[in-house]
XYZ file of C-alpha atoms in Angstrom:
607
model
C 9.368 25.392 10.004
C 9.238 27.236 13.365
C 6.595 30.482 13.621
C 6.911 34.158 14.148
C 4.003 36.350 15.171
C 4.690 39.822 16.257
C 2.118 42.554 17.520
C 2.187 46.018 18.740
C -1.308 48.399 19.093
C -4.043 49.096 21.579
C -4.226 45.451 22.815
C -2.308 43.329 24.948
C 0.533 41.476 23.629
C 0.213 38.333 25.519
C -2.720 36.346 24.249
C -2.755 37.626 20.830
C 0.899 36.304 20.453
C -0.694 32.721 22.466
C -3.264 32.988 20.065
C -1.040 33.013 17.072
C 1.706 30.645 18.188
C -1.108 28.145 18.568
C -2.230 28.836 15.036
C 1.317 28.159 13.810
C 1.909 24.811 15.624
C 1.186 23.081 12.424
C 4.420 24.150 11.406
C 6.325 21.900 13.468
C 8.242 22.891 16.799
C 9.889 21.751 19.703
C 9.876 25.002 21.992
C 8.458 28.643 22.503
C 8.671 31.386 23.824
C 7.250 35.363 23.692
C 9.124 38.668 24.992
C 6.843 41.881 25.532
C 7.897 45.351 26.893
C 6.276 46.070 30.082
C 7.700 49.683 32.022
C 11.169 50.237 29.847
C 12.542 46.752 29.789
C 12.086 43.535 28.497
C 10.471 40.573 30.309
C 10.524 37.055 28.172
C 9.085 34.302 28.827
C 10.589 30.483 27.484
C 9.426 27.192 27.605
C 10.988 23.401 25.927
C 7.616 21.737 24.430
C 4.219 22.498 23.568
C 2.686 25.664 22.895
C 0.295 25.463 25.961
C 2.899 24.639 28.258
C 3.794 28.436 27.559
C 0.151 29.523 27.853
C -0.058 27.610 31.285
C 2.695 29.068 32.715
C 1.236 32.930 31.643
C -2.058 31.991 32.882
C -3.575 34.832 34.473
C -0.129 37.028 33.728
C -1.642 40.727 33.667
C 1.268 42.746 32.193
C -0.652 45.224 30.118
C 2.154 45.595 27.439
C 0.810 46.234 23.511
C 3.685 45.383 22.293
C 5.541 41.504 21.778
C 6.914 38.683 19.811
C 6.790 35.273 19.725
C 7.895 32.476 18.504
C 7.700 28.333 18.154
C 11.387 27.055 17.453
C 12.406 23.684 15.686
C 15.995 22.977 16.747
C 18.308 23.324 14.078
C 21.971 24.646 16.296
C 21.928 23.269 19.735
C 18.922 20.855 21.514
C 15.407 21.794 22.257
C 15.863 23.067 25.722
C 14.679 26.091 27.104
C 18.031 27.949 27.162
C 18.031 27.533 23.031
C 14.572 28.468 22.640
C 13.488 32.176 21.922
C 13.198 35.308 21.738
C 17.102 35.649 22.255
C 18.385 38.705 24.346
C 21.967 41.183 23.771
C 23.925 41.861 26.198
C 22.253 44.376 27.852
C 18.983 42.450 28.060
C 17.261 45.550 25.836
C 16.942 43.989 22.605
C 15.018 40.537 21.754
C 14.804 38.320 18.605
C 12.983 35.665 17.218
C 14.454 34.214 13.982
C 13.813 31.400 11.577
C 16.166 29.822 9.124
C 19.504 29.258 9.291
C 22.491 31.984 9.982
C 25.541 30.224 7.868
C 28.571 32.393 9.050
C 27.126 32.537 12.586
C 30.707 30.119 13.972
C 32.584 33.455 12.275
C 29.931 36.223 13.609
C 30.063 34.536 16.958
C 33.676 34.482 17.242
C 34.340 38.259 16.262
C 31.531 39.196 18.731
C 33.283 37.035 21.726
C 36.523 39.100 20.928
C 34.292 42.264 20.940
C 33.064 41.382 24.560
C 29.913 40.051 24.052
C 28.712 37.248 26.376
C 26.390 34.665 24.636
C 24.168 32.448 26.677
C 22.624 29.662 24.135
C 23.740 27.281 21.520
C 21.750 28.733 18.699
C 22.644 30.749 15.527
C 20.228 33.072 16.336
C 21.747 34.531 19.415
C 24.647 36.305 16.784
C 21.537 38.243 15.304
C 20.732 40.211 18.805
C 24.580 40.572 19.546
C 24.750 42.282 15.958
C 21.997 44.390 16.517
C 23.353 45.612 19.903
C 26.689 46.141 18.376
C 25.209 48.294 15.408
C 22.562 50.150 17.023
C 23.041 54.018 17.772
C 19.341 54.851 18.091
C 17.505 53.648 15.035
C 16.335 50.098 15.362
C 15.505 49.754 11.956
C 19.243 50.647 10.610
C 20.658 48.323 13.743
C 18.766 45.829 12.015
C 19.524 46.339 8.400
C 23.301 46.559 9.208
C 23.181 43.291 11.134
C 21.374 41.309 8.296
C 23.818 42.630 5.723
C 26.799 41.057 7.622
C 24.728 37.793 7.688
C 24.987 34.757 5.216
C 21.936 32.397 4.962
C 18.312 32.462 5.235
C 16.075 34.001 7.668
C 12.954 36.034 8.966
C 13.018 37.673 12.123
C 11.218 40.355 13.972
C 13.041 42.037 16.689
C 12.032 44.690 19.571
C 14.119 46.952 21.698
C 13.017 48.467 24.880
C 14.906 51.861 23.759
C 12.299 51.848 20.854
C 8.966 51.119 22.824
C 6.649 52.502 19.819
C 7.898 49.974 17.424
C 9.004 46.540 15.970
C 11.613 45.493 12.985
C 10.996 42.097 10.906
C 13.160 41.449 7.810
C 13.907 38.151 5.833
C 15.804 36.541 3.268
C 14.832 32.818 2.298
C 12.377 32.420 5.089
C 8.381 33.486 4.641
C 7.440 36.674 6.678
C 4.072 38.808 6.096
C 2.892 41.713 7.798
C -0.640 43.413 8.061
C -2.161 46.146 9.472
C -4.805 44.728 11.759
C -8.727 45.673 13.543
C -6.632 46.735 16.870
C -2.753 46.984 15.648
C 0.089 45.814 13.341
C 1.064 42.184 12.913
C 4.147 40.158 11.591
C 3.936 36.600 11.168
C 5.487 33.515 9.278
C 2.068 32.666 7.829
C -1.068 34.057 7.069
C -3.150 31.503 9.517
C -1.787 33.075 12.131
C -3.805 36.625 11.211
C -7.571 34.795 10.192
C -9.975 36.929 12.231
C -7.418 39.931 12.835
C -6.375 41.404 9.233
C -8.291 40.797 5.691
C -5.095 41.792 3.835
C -1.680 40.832 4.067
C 1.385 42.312 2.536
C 4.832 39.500 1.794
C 7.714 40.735 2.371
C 10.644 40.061 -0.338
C 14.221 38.877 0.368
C 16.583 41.945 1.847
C 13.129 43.885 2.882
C 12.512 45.322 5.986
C 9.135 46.454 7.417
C 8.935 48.770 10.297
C 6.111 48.202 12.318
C 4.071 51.046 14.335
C 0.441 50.691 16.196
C -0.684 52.505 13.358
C 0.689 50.409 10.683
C 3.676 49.360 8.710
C 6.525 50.683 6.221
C 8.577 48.260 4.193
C 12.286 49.041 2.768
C 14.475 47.889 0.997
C 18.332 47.600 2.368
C 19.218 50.807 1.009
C 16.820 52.124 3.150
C 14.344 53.037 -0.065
C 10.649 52.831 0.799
C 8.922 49.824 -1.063
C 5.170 50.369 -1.936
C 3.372 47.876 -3.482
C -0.390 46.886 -3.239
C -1.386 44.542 -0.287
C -2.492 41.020 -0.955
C -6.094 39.898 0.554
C -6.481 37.322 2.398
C -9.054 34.716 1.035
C -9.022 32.190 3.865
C -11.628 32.416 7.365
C -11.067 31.547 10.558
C -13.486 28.142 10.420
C -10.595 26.651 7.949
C -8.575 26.366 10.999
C -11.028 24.831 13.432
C -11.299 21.000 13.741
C -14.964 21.119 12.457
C -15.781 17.976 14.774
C -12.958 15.987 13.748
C -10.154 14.239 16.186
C -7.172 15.404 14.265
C -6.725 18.155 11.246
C -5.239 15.527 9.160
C -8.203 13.270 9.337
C -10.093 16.433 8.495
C -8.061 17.263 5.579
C -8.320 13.639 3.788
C -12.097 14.315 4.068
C -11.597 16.939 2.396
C -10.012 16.165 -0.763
C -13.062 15.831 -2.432
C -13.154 19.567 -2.668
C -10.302 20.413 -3.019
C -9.381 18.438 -5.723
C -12.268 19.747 -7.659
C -12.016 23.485 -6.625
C -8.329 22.944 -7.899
C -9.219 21.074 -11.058
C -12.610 23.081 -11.671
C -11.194 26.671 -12.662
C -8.910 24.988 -15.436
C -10.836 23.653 -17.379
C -13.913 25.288 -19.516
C -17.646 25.131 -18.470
C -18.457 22.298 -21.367
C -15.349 20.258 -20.070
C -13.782 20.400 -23.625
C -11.105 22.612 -22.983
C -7.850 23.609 -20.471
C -7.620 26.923 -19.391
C -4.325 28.006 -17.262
C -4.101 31.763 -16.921
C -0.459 33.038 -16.960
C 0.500 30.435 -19.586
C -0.892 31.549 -22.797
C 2.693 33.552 -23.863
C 4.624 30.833 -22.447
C 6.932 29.012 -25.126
C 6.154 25.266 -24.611
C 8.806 24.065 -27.391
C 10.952 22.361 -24.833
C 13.171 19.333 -25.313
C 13.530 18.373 -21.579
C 11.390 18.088 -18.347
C 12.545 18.354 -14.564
C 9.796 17.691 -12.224
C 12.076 19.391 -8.770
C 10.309 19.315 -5.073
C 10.639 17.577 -2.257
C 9.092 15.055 0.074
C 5.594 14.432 -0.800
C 5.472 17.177 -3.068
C 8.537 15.128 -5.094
C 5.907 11.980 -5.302
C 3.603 14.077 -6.762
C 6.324 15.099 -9.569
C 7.350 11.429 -9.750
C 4.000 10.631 -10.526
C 3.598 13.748 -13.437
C 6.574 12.218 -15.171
C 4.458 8.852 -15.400
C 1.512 10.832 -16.332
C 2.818 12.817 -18.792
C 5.161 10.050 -20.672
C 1.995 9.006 -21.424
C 1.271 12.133 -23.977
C 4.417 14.499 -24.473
C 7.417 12.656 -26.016
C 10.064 14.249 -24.154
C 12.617 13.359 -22.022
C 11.337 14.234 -18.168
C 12.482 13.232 -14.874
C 11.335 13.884 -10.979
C 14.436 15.157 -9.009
C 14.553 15.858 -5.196
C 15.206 19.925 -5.079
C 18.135 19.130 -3.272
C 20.003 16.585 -5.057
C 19.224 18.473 -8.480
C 21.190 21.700 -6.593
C 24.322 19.424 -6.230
C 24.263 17.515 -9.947
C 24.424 18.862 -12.689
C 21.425 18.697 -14.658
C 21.363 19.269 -18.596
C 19.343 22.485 -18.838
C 19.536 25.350 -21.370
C 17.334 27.825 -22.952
C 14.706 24.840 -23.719
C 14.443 23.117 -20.795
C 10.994 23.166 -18.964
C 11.274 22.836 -14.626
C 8.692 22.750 -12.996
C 8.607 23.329 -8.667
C 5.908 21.629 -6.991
C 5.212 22.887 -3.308
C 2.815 23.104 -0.915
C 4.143 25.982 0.741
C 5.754 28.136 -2.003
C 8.528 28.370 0.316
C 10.333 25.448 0.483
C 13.866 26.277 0.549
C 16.094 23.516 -1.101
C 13.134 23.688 -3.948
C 13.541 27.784 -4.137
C 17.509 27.123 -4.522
C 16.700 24.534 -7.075
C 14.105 27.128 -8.782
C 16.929 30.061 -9.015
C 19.623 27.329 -9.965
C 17.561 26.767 -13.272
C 17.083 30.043 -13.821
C 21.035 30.297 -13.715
C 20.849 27.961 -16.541
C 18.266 29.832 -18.570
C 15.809 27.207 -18.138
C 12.026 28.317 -17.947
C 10.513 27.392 -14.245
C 6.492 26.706 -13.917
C 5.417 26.525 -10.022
C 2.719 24.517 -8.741
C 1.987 25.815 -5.703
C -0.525 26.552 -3.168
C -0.048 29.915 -1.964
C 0.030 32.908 -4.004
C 2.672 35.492 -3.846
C 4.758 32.811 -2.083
C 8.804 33.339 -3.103
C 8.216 30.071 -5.400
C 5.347 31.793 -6.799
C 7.537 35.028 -7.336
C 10.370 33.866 -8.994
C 8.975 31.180 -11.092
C 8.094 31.977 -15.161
C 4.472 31.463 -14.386
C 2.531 29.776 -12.077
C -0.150 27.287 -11.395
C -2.222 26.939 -8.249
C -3.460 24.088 -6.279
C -7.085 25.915 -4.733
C -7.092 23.676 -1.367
C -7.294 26.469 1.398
C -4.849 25.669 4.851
C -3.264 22.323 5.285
C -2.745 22.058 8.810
C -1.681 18.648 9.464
C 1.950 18.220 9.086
C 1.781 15.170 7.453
C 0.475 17.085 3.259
C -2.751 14.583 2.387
C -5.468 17.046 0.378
C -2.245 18.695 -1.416
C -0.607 15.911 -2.704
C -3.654 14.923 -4.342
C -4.404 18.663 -5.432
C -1.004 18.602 -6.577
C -1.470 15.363 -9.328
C -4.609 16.369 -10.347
C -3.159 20.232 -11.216
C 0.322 18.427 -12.749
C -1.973 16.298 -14.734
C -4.488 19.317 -16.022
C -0.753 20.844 -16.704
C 0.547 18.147 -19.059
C -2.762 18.189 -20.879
C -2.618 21.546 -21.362
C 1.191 21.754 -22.870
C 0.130 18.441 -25.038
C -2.447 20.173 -26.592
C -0.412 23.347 -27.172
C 2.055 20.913 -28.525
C -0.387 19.071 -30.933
C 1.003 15.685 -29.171
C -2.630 15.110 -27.852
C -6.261 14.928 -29.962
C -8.957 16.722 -28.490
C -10.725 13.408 -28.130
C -8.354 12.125 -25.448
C -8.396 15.621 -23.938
C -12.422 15.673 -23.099
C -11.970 11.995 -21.928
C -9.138 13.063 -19.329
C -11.266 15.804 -18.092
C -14.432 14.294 -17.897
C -12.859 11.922 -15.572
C -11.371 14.494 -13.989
C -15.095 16.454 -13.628
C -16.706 13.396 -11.750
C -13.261 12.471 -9.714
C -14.787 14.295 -6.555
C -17.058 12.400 -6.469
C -15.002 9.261 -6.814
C -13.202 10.282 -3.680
C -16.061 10.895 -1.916
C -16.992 7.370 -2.599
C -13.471 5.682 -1.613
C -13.428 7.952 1.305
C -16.662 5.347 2.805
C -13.997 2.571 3.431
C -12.665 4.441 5.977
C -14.409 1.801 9.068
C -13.224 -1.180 7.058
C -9.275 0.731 6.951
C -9.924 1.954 10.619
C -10.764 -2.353 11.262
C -7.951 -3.403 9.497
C -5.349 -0.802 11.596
C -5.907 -1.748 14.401
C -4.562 -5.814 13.461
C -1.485 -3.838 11.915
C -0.172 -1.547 14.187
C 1.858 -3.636 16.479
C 3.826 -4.055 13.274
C 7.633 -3.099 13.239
C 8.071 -2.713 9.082
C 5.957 -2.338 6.468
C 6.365 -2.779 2.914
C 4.644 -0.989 -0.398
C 4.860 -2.391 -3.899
C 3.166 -1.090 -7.217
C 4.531 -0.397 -10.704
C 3.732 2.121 -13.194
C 1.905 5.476 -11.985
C 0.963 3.548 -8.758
C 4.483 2.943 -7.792
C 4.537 6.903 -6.652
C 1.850 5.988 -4.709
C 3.568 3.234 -3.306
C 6.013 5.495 -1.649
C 3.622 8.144 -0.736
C 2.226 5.224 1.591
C 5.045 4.570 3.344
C 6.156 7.846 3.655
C 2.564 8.898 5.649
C 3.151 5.532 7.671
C 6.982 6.787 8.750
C 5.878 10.242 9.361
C 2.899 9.733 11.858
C 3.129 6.173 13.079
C 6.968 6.103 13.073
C 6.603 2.824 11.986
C 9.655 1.675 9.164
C 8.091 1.582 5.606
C 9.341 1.338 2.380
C 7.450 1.458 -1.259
C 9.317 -0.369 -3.571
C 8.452 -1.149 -7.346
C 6.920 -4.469 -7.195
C 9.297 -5.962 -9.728
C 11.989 -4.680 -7.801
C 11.330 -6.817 -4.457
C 13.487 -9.521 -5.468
C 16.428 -7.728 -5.392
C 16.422 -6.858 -2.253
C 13.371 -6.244 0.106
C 12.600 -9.914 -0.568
C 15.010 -10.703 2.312
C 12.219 -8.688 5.015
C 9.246 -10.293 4.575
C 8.023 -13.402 6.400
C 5.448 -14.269 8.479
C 4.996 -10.810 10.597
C 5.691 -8.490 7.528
C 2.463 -6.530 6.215
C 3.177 -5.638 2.410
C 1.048 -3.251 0.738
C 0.407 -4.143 -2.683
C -1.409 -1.737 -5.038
C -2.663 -3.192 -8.686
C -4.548 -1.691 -11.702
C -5.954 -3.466 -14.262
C -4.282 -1.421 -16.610
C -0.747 -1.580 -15.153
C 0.829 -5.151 -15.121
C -1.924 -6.330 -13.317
C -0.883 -9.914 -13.856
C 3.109 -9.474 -13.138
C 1.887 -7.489 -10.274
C -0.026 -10.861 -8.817
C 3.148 -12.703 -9.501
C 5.028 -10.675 -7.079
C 2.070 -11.190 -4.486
C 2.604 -14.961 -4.912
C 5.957 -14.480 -4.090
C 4.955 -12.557 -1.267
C 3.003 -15.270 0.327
C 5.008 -17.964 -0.442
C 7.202 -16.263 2.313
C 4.163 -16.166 4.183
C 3.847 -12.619 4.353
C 0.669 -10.840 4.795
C -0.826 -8.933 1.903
C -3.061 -5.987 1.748
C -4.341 -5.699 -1.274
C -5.375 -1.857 -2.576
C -6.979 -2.550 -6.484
C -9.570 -1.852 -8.555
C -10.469 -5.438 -9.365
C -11.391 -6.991 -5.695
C -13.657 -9.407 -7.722
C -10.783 -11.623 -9.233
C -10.533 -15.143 -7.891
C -7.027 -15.117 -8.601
C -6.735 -12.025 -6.099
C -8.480 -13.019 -3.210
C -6.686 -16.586 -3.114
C -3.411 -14.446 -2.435
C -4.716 -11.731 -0.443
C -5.603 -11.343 3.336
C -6.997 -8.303 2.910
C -8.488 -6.516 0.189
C -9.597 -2.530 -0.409
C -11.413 -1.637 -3.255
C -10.910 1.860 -5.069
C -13.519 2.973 -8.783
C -12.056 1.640 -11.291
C -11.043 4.529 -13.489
C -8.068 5.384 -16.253
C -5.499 8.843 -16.446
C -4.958 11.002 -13.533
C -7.786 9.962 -11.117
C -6.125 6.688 -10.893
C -3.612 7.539 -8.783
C -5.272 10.113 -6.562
C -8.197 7.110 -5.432
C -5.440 4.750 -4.930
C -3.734 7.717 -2.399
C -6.857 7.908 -0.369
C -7.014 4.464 1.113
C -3.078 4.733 2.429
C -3.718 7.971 4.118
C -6.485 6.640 5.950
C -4.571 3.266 6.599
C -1.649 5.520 8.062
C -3.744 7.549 10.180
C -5.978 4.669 11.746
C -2.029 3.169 12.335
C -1.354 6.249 14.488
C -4.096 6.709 16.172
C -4.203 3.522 17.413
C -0.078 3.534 18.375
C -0.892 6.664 20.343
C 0.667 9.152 17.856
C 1.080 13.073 17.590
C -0.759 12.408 14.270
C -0.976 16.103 13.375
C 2.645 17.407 15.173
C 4.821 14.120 14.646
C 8.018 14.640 16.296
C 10.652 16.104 14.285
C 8.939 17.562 11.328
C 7.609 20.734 10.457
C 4.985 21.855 7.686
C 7.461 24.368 5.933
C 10.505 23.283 5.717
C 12.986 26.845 5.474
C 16.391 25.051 6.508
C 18.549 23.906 4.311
């Protein structure tokens, strides 16, 4: 949510900040704007909308300054417009910041400052932060900086630049992701590591209450004390070419194609070379005598926890249950010394899921992440960890994560079954030899894509949508709609299939698609009940199932889409892959921001 890149060195400022805003769209935004120091003062430039409606506007702009930050904003305090967007200026006009995250006591840090004299010009929270600054600052930047933050509540990162301190830049966060590396021409800051590919092969993350002070020679990190923090840097493993298009119209469409890596880069490092055995570094101390399971996340990463508790009922008798990371905050969950969590997050920096994370720990519960970025604050606070291996996601809308994400929960409940004794090593080898040749399945399902692409285009004119499934597949179910609402904004819901007739029943007739999704090995025939109910409303049906030969199926559906027919985990990762590409073909023929829908961002840092 929202991106910060910051430079200063031997290069100009201006299209290495362009360059990196662009590389950070993918995390959602509905402004932008850079500042850079050109001759002793500031000059900033703003814009409501796209990135390169900013890079239009500085077309052929020659100031020659080395030194700049910018940033891509998703309005949280006041509307998208160009007087809320940043950087944000003091009073004096000699002291710019860009922030994400949230400022919490900014209606009380606002007011003081108004009775101080300070004149504020936007709506935002962030506006307090540069008032602060300019109220603390005596001729160190860096102490301005760390006095300001310690008088604010919430969670942020921001980098900040003073035209009194033209040889320099402060960042510092709390909550909010913010990494810093020492680059081929300068020093960077940024919000994520895309934004450095091609400029800096290792990174360093900065931890909540750190500062980093950033020179064209490099960078110093401290604490809020003012104690120097050294700590080795992290490398970076990803390229440049992971964030190109590679031929493809959108990212997303890119990213479902490849899932068939991903999945088995992230599934092929667990397990041993003769498939017989799980291997999870970091878990081998870990006590695995709990009584109770919380799977806590959010959004799609919370249907890939819903569908681990179906998964894993299946071989570890314990109690277990998916919570959204912000509804577990506010309840209050039974958790004690024997109480497993485990945070699922694409990210690793998902804030209501990091709250969640350090609200178990409050309760002496033991936290495992699943997560995609190392060193991410999930990653950091969590017990141990376990990593999804499926490079950048730049679509907003998560496709080769979520499937990462089951296969890894999956490996994950084998793994603590077997430590457990609640699994033979029989049923073990047959989970993961499925799981060995599941790339390959995908790869396979992923060659209906001109029959789904067909079949969009007679279903996008449609107004609601509806998803039904039971067992394992009823995750899956609202996965589906969930893609469908966030790129097509058309209405969806997934429903269990037995639960239609208490409710959604009264939506479908003749104009109302319903996605069904049946199994042979979940209810299959209860499931075609609920179809014939279905139809005898004269709703159409869209059949997703590993049985498309069955008589009894294509009497009740208009339209059927066949996935392998395979048992455990892989079952509900090929059943994904047809309703991503459904969604997508939806969008792109509605007309769609299919990788930047509006309102959304990647990384979601607000509470």
């Amino acid at each position: 949510m929202c991106g910060i890149i910051g430079y200063i060195g031997s290069e100009r400022a201006i299209p290495i900040l362009l360059r990196g805003l662009q590389r950070l769209e993918y995390r959602g935004y509905d402004s932008a704007g850079i500042a850079v120091l050109e001759e002793g003062r500031i000059v900033r430039f703003r814009r409501a909308g796209k990135v390169q409606d900013l890079a239009d506007e500085l077309s052929g702009n020659d100031v020659p300054s080395g030194i700049g930050i910018g940033h891509t904003r998703w309005a949280t305090h006041g509307p998208p417009t160009e007087e809320n967007a940043h950087p944000h200026l003091d009073c004096t006009g000699r002291i710019a910041v860009i922030h994400n995250g949230i400022i919490d006591n900014h209606l009380a840090l606002r007011k003081r400052l108004k009775d101080e004299g300070h004149r504020f010009a936007s709506e935002t929270d962030t506006e307090v932060l540069a008032h602060l600054i300019e109220a603390h600052y005596a001729g160190d930047l860096r102490a301005a900086v760390g006095a300001a933050i310690a008088a604010a509540e919430g969670a942020f990162a921001l980098a900040v630049v003073s035209a009194d301190a033209p040889d320099r830049l402060v960042v510092a966060r709390r909550g909010s992701p913010l990494v810093v590396a020492k680059g081929k021409s300068g020093t960077y800051a940024c919000s994520d590591i895309p934004a450095l590919l091609g400029e800096a092969s290792e990174v360093q993350f900065l931890a909540d209450d750190e500062l980093a002070e950033l020179t064209a020679g490099g960078y110093r990190i401290f604490d809020l004390a003012g104690k120097e923090v050294v700590r080795p840097p992290h490398r970076v493993s990803l390229d440049p070419v992971s964030i190109q298009k590679g031929g493809y119209k959108h990212f997303m469409l890119k990213e479902i194609h490849e899932q068939a890596k991903a999945v088995g880069e992230s599934i092929r490092e667990k397990m041993t070379e003769e498939r017989t055995e799980i291997d999870i570094p970091g878990l081998a101390g870990l006590a695995v005598d709990f009584d109770h399971v919380y799977f806590i996340a959010c959004g799609t990463a919370y249907h890939a926890g819903l569908t681990a508790e179906y998964l894993w009922e299946e071989f570890l008798p314990a109690p277990m249950q998916a919570m959204i990371a912000s509804e577990f905050r506010v309840r209050n969950p039974h958790i004690t010394d024997r109480t497993l969590i485990v945070a699922v997050s694409q990210s690793g920096e998902t804030i209501d899921t990091l709250m969640a994370v350090r609200r178990a720990h409050e309760r002496k519960g033991t936290v495992i992440a699943v997560v995609n970025n190392e060193k991410s604050a999930i990653d950091r606070e969590s017990d141990a960890s376990v990593y999804t291996r499926v490079g950048v996601e730049i679509g907003v809308a998560a496709t080769k994560t979520f499937t990462a994400q089951i296969a890894v929960l999956g490996l994950l409940g084998l793994y603590l079954a077997k430590r457990r004794s609640h699994i033979s090593a029989g049923r073990v080898e047959e989970e993961l030899e499925r799981l060995s040749l599941l790339p390959g399945w995908i790869s396979e399902t992923l060659r209906m894509e001109n029959r789904v692409k067909a079949l969009a285009e007679r279903l996008h004119r449609a107004t609601d949508v509806l998803f039904l499934a039971r067992g394992s597949l009823f995750p899956i179910a609202l996965e589906g709609a969930l893609k469908l609402k966030e790129i097509s904004y058309v209405h969806a819901e997934g429903y269990p299939a037995g639960e239609m007739k208490h409710g959604p029943i009264a939506l479908i007739d003749e104009g109302a698609p319903v996605v069904v999704l049946l199994s042979r090995g979940i209810s299959y025939e209860k499931v075609l009940a609920n179809m014939e109910e279905v139809k005898a409303r004269k709703g159409k049906v869209i059949a997703v199932t590993d049985s498309p030969d069955d008589p009894g199926l294509s009497r009740l559906a208009d339209h059927i889409l066949a996935v392998p027919a395979v048992e455990g985990i892989a079952r509900p990762i090929l059943f994904t892959i047809p309703l991503q590409l459904l969604a997508y073909h939806i969008a792109v023929w509605r007309g769609t921001d299919v990788d930047q829908p509006r309102n959304l961002a990647k990384t979601v840092t607000v509470e």
